[in-house]
Amino acid sequence: MSISSPSAPPVQPASIVPTQDGPGGIRFDFNDGCRVLLPAGNWHVVLKDLDTHTILFSEDVSQGIVQSIKRYYLRYQIEITKDGEPFFTYEMDLKDQPILVRMREGGIGDHLAWFGQVAEFARKHECRLTCMVRPDIASLLIPVYPYIRLVSTEEEAGKDYYASYKVLIFYNDVARNHSPVDYREAGLENNAALILGLSRTSRPPDVDVMEGGRPLAERYVCIATQATSQNKYWNNPFGWVETIRFLKNHGYRVICIDRSRVNGVGTIWNNIPYGAEDFTGALPLAERARWLRHAEFFIGLSSGLSWLAWAVGTPIVLISGFTRPDNEFETPYRVINWNACNGCSNDIRCQLDPADYLWCPRQSGTDKQFECTRLISSQQVIDTIMKIPDFEGVSE
């Protein structure tokens, strides 16, 4: 990702004409920062952040486009003089305006972590919001968010927005131009809140739950054991097997709801754990939400189905050492071994390489690789399960 110079907004030829008309041939908008396009003349442009009363830019401009460096939400004011005289002043106001939020590139967990913040942004500003998301996420949200237009492509989104924002993970954003706080320090939910200028408050999204009610008459627990990289797995080779045995001995059916029963790369492959019932497959997320809503509880990793369980309100035992607890939602049943190496995902000294399936920045190539979860014992997870108030701990 290229980073602009932090000294001043670039003045450059316009690649896309701003969408809003101003006087004297001026055009402006708030797409990817504050943009002002000026015809030839003797202009002076001032850009202000109204909420902090900070002047962000103040320079003479002969013509061309001025674009702010900061691309996250700020409440801008534009002040323009011509030939030394006041000419145009404008305060940004999103009410009733068409606004676009792009977060299409994020994973399932990213989308669910972020969308509650997007919905709050729409409510707060009373704007006409379009949000670009993955198609599977769109189908999960459209039935419960009729006041937000959900699309999956640039063609569907269209153009001519008053303002637009990107809610994503920005790697190498050293100057903090795309998010005011490094994503590793912010945590997943707060990353979206800060980009959109909201308070750091947890805001679970509402999601569509497929009709049909409880899918099993017996008590059951859902688990999800697969992830997008090996550092997110529970790398204790006995962990799942011993935990599943414990649950089955206490009368629970253990249902694996991963999309894939086998996942990995090269010579590293992860299989559905022995003893779990195989309900894997590419089912709609609304159907997964139905299974999660009626489960006694859910056991998962730092991955998308854990965020889906959070959205439907299921008690969650979350096993992770790759991330710190503040990276995910709050759950009283978080499992981490602080005695092992941990938290590299949220360490600003460690730059994630998403293309490296075996990324382990501190211990790679040593016998400590992935010890963050390898040293999480099944007994620690079982002890955590037994803290769930509705857990029935009488063995058969």
XYZ file of C-alpha atoms in Angstrom:
396
model
C 0.000 0.000 0.000
C 1.462 3.347 -0.988
C 1.638 6.031 1.664
C 1.378 9.734 0.904
C 3.773 12.248 2.395
C 2.546 13.397 5.815
C 3.593 17.021 5.253
C 0.680 18.202 3.081
C -2.143 16.885 0.930
C -1.016 16.261 -2.638
C -1.993 18.721 -5.352
C -2.321 16.691 -8.542
C -4.398 16.397 -11.709
C -7.858 15.016 -10.995
C -8.307 11.374 -11.941
C -11.973 11.432 -10.933
C -13.941 14.667 -10.833
C -15.439 15.383 -7.383
C -19.189 14.915 -7.288
C -20.404 18.154 -5.657
C -20.864 21.536 -7.371
C -19.506 24.691 -5.784
C -19.452 28.291 -7.017
C -17.126 29.546 -9.748
C -16.378 26.127 -11.209
C -15.238 24.639 -7.895
C -16.057 20.990 -7.289
C -15.623 19.067 -4.060
C -16.561 15.914 -2.192
C -15.415 13.636 0.633
C -14.567 10.491 -1.285
C -11.323 8.991 -0.009
C -10.620 12.084 2.037
C -11.657 15.661 1.370
C -11.189 16.655 -2.289
C -11.438 20.118 -3.845
C -11.033 20.744 -7.586
C -10.226 24.326 -8.584
C -10.174 26.036 -11.991
C -7.335 28.412 -12.813
C -7.236 31.337 -10.387
C -5.592 32.929 -7.381
C -6.938 30.626 -4.661
C -6.125 29.900 -1.045
C -7.527 26.654 0.389
C -7.942 25.784 4.061
C -9.127 22.351 5.228
C -10.160 22.018 8.870
C -11.205 19.203 11.182
C -14.212 20.761 12.899
C -14.293 18.301 15.795
C -10.734 19.016 16.919
C -10.577 22.593 15.589
C -7.405 21.703 13.717
C -6.192 23.247 10.468
C -5.045 20.325 8.323
C -4.057 22.238 5.194
C -3.588 25.903 4.310
C -1.904 26.816 1.045
C -2.157 28.937 -2.079
C -3.288 26.932 -5.102
C -3.363 28.118 -8.720
C -5.519 25.237 -9.999
C -5.974 21.465 -9.794
C -7.127 19.163 -7.044
C -6.357 19.271 -3.342
C -6.913 15.991 -1.494
C -6.474 15.425 2.210
C -3.965 12.828 3.349
C -6.264 11.462 6.037
C -8.756 9.086 4.428
C -10.760 7.995 7.481
C -13.816 9.894 8.750
C -13.198 13.490 9.769
C -15.799 16.261 9.846
C -14.214 18.623 7.363
C -14.693 22.301 6.732
C -13.540 23.822 3.444
C -12.607 27.519 3.332
C -11.598 29.057 0.010
C -10.551 32.608 -0.756
C -10.052 34.085 -4.227
C -7.777 37.070 -4.812
C -7.570 37.465 -1.039
C -11.345 37.660 -0.524
C -13.650 35.041 1.067
C -15.238 33.025 -1.726
C -16.619 29.704 -0.469
C -17.061 28.030 2.925
C -18.579 24.617 3.382
C -19.079 22.291 6.372
C -19.428 18.586 5.703
C -22.820 17.166 6.705
C -23.692 13.561 5.873
C -27.407 13.779 6.687
C -29.557 12.512 3.791
C -26.458 12.219 1.602
C -25.460 9.107 -0.412
C -22.494 7.517 1.369
C -20.456 4.448 0.419
C -18.520 2.162 2.783
C -16.249 -0.417 1.152
C -15.233 -3.521 3.095
C -15.575 -6.170 0.382
C -12.040 -7.562 0.851
C -12.525 -8.579 4.487
C -13.216 -12.132 5.702
C -16.404 -13.361 7.377
C -15.115 -12.417 10.819
C -13.985 -8.993 9.613
C -17.393 -8.255 8.104
C -19.300 -9.284 11.213
C -16.916 -7.374 13.486
C -17.262 -4.250 11.362
C -20.865 -4.181 10.233
C -22.360 -3.216 13.589
C -20.132 -0.140 13.449
C -21.277 0.592 9.885
C -24.920 0.355 10.973
C -24.239 2.751 13.858
C -22.556 5.162 11.426
C -25.706 5.128 9.248
C -27.928 5.703 12.295
C -25.787 8.481 13.726
C -25.486 10.476 10.522
C -28.939 9.683 9.094
C -27.332 9.158 5.709
C -28.335 7.018 2.733
C -25.708 4.351 3.162
C -24.490 1.797 0.639
C -22.095 -0.854 1.945
C -20.003 -3.100 -0.305
C -19.640 -6.566 1.240
C -19.057 -10.182 0.207
C -22.101 -11.860 -1.381
C -22.457 -14.417 1.431
C -22.454 -11.617 3.979
C -24.958 -9.582 1.960
C -27.460 -12.458 2.066
C -26.987 -12.678 5.843
C -27.627 -8.961 6.423
C -30.121 -7.788 3.780
C -33.216 -9.199 5.566
C -32.407 -7.353 8.812
C -30.987 -4.069 7.472
C -33.530 -2.760 4.955
C -32.323 0.825 5.484
C -28.787 -0.010 4.271
C -28.175 -0.817 0.617
C -25.900 -3.865 0.453
C -23.967 -4.594 -2.743
C -20.997 -6.753 -3.704
C -19.413 -5.049 -6.737
C -18.333 -1.590 -7.835
C -20.845 -1.829 -10.693
C -23.688 -2.413 -8.234
C -22.458 0.368 -5.982
C -22.373 2.947 -8.773
C -20.885 6.430 -8.470
C -21.715 9.993 -7.459
C -21.332 9.554 -3.707
C -21.031 12.533 -1.399
C -18.503 10.651 0.759
C -16.936 7.200 0.883
C -14.793 5.273 3.355
C -12.786 2.057 3.330
C -13.142 -0.175 6.378
C -10.304 -2.650 5.964
C -7.082 -3.869 7.535
C -4.382 -1.487 6.306
C -0.909 -3.004 6.351
C 2.128 -0.691 6.471
C 0.016 2.379 7.228
C 2.952 3.909 9.081
C 1.648 7.477 8.888
C -1.841 6.443 10.116
C -3.484 7.942 7.046
C -6.147 5.263 6.594
C -6.918 4.535 10.239
C -6.112 6.698 13.262
C -4.812 3.707 15.260
C -2.767 0.772 13.975
C -5.147 -2.157 13.424
C -2.945 -4.385 15.580
C -3.502 -2.143 18.596
C -7.130 -1.319 17.874
C -8.605 -4.825 17.716
C -10.997 -5.905 15.008
C -14.193 -4.125 16.093
C -12.435 -0.944 17.159
C -10.583 -0.734 13.866
C -13.908 -0.070 12.127
C -15.178 2.236 14.872
C -12.082 4.427 14.654
C -12.087 4.608 10.845
C -15.725 5.723 10.981
C -15.233 8.228 13.807
C -17.274 6.282 16.373
C -16.693 5.546 20.034
C -14.957 2.316 21.025
C -18.143 0.448 21.831
C -18.916 -3.157 20.955
C -21.793 -3.272 18.485
C -22.771 -6.811 17.420
C -24.671 -6.854 14.129
C -28.083 -8.402 13.682
C -28.034 -11.345 11.271
C -30.623 -13.397 9.448
C -31.322 -16.768 11.068
C -32.840 -19.406 8.827
C -36.282 -20.644 9.809
C -36.762 -24.124 11.182
C -36.105 -23.746 14.883
C -33.966 -26.128 16.868
C -32.246 -28.584 14.467
C -31.658 -31.349 17.056
C -33.784 -32.522 19.948
C -30.721 -33.507 22.007
C -28.359 -31.126 23.743
C -25.550 -30.226 21.377
C -22.437 -28.093 21.132
C -21.163 -26.565 17.887
C -17.447 -26.463 17.183
C -15.396 -24.921 14.361
C -11.822 -26.145 14.104
C -10.621 -24.780 10.739
C -9.011 -21.404 10.056
C -7.345 -19.435 7.279
C -3.784 -19.900 8.594
C -2.029 -22.369 10.859
C -1.359 -19.825 13.612
C -5.114 -19.619 14.272
C -5.539 -23.369 14.788
C -5.577 -25.109 18.145
C -2.227 -26.762 17.500
C -2.342 -29.093 20.503
C -2.674 -32.479 18.731
C -4.766 -33.911 21.582
C -6.852 -30.829 22.340
C -9.963 -31.359 20.273
C -10.078 -35.138 20.739
C -9.930 -34.936 24.540
C -12.387 -32.039 24.706
C -14.880 -33.807 22.439
C -14.575 -36.967 24.546
C -15.318 -34.918 27.677
C -18.385 -33.316 26.091
C -19.780 -36.606 24.811
C -19.234 -38.207 28.229
C -21.437 -35.442 29.625
C -24.277 -36.075 27.239
C -23.632 -33.523 24.507
C -23.593 -34.154 20.798
C -20.619 -32.366 19.249
C -21.398 -30.872 15.844
C -18.607 -29.600 13.582
C -19.965 -26.791 11.373
C -16.822 -25.819 9.462
C -17.141 -25.225 5.739
C -14.303 -27.678 5.040
C -13.637 -30.980 6.782
C -9.978 -30.797 5.648
C -7.906 -27.645 5.175
C -4.236 -26.770 4.765
C -1.391 -26.265 2.299
C 1.588 -28.301 1.119
C 2.267 -31.053 3.624
C 0.269 -29.417 6.462
C -3.378 -30.502 6.586
C -5.977 -30.247 9.336
C -8.832 -32.754 9.518
C -12.158 -32.678 11.313
C -11.323 -33.960 14.826
C -12.119 -37.525 15.781
C -15.415 -37.888 17.614
C -17.139 -34.831 16.161
C -20.226 -35.265 13.993
C -19.549 -34.093 10.459
C -21.931 -31.280 9.519
C -19.333 -29.523 7.367
C -20.154 -28.061 3.976
C -20.852 -24.862 2.077
C -24.168 -24.089 3.741
C -25.654 -20.561 3.857
C -24.476 -18.540 6.817
C -28.109 -18.062 7.897
C -28.329 -21.863 8.314
C -25.111 -21.858 10.353
C -26.662 -19.084 12.436
C -29.679 -21.320 13.130
C -27.457 -24.116 14.434
C -25.493 -21.679 16.553
C -28.527 -19.947 18.024
C -29.894 -23.220 19.416
C -26.557 -24.697 20.537
C -25.814 -24.921 24.252
C -22.548 -23.169 23.499
C -19.887 -22.869 20.802
C -16.163 -23.654 20.841
C -14.064 -21.989 18.183
C -10.965 -20.093 17.167
C -10.158 -16.566 16.041
C -12.184 -17.078 12.871
C -15.427 -16.195 11.160
C -17.789 -18.699 12.791
C -16.809 -17.415 16.237
C -17.958 -13.953 15.139
C -21.189 -15.449 13.792
C -21.802 -17.140 17.157
C -21.210 -13.753 18.817
C -23.722 -12.099 16.498
C -26.472 -14.601 17.403
C -25.722 -14.465 21.131
C -24.382 -17.975 21.733
C -21.964 -18.484 24.679
C -18.499 -18.779 23.142
C -15.376 -20.589 24.286
C -12.728 -18.929 22.131
C -9.302 -20.577 21.881
C -6.509 -18.332 20.628
C -2.949 -17.335 21.397
C -2.165 -15.828 17.998
C -4.404 -12.882 18.946
C -4.809 -11.098 22.253
C -8.240 -11.201 23.918
C -8.920 -7.559 23.016
C -8.588 -8.390 19.330
C -11.957 -10.164 19.410
C -15.288 -9.573 21.122
C -15.632 -9.844 24.884
C -16.388 -13.348 26.168
C -15.942 -14.627 29.725
C -14.797 -17.939 28.245
C -11.695 -16.810 26.410
C -8.834 -19.341 26.560
C -5.206 -18.187 26.276
C -1.997 -19.458 27.882
C -0.055 -16.384 28.964
C 2.959 -18.584 29.792
C 3.485 -19.334 26.100
C 4.542 -16.991 23.328
C 1.377 -15.115 22.355
C -0.227 -12.091 20.748
C 1.968 -11.651 17.662
C -1.076 -10.648 15.624
C -1.521 -7.584 17.829
C 2.159 -6.749 18.245
C 3.109 -3.665 16.217
C 6.638 -5.101 15.941
C 5.262 -8.012 13.908
C 3.996 -7.348 10.395
C 1.586 -10.067 9.310
C 2.282 -11.720 5.975
C -1.195 -12.941 4.935
C 0.327 -14.946 2.072
C 2.371 -17.075 4.509
C 0.104 -19.872 5.763
C 2.734 -20.850 8.374
C 3.474 -17.314 9.589
C 4.992 -17.420 13.087
C 7.192 -14.318 13.369
C 8.929 -15.072 16.661
C 9.309 -18.861 16.684
C 9.371 -19.935 13.033
C 11.845 -22.743 12.372
C 12.192 -23.644 16.056
C 10.554 -26.267 18.249
C 8.447 -23.442 19.738
C 6.590 -22.674 16.510
C 2.859 -22.198 17.209
C 3.369 -22.814 20.922
C 0.780 -20.090 21.558
C -1.955 -22.690 21.042
C 0.060 -25.903 21.204
C 0.515 -25.185 24.930
C -3.202 -24.609 25.497
C -4.184 -27.886 27.161
C -7.482 -29.657 26.795
C -7.868 -29.409 30.571
C -7.669 -25.613 30.407
C -10.438 -25.618 27.812
C -12.493 -28.107 29.840
C -12.089 -25.990 32.970
C -13.363 -23.002 30.989
C -16.345 -24.950 29.637
C -17.321 -25.895 33.167
C -17.641 -22.178 34.038
C -20.566 -21.765 31.632
C -23.621 -21.414 33.923
C -25.837 -23.727 31.875
C -23.222 -26.438 31.505
C -24.542 -29.675 32.900
C -21.539 -31.363 34.453
C -22.998 -34.736 35.364
C -21.210 -37.465 33.439
C -23.001 -40.449 32.040
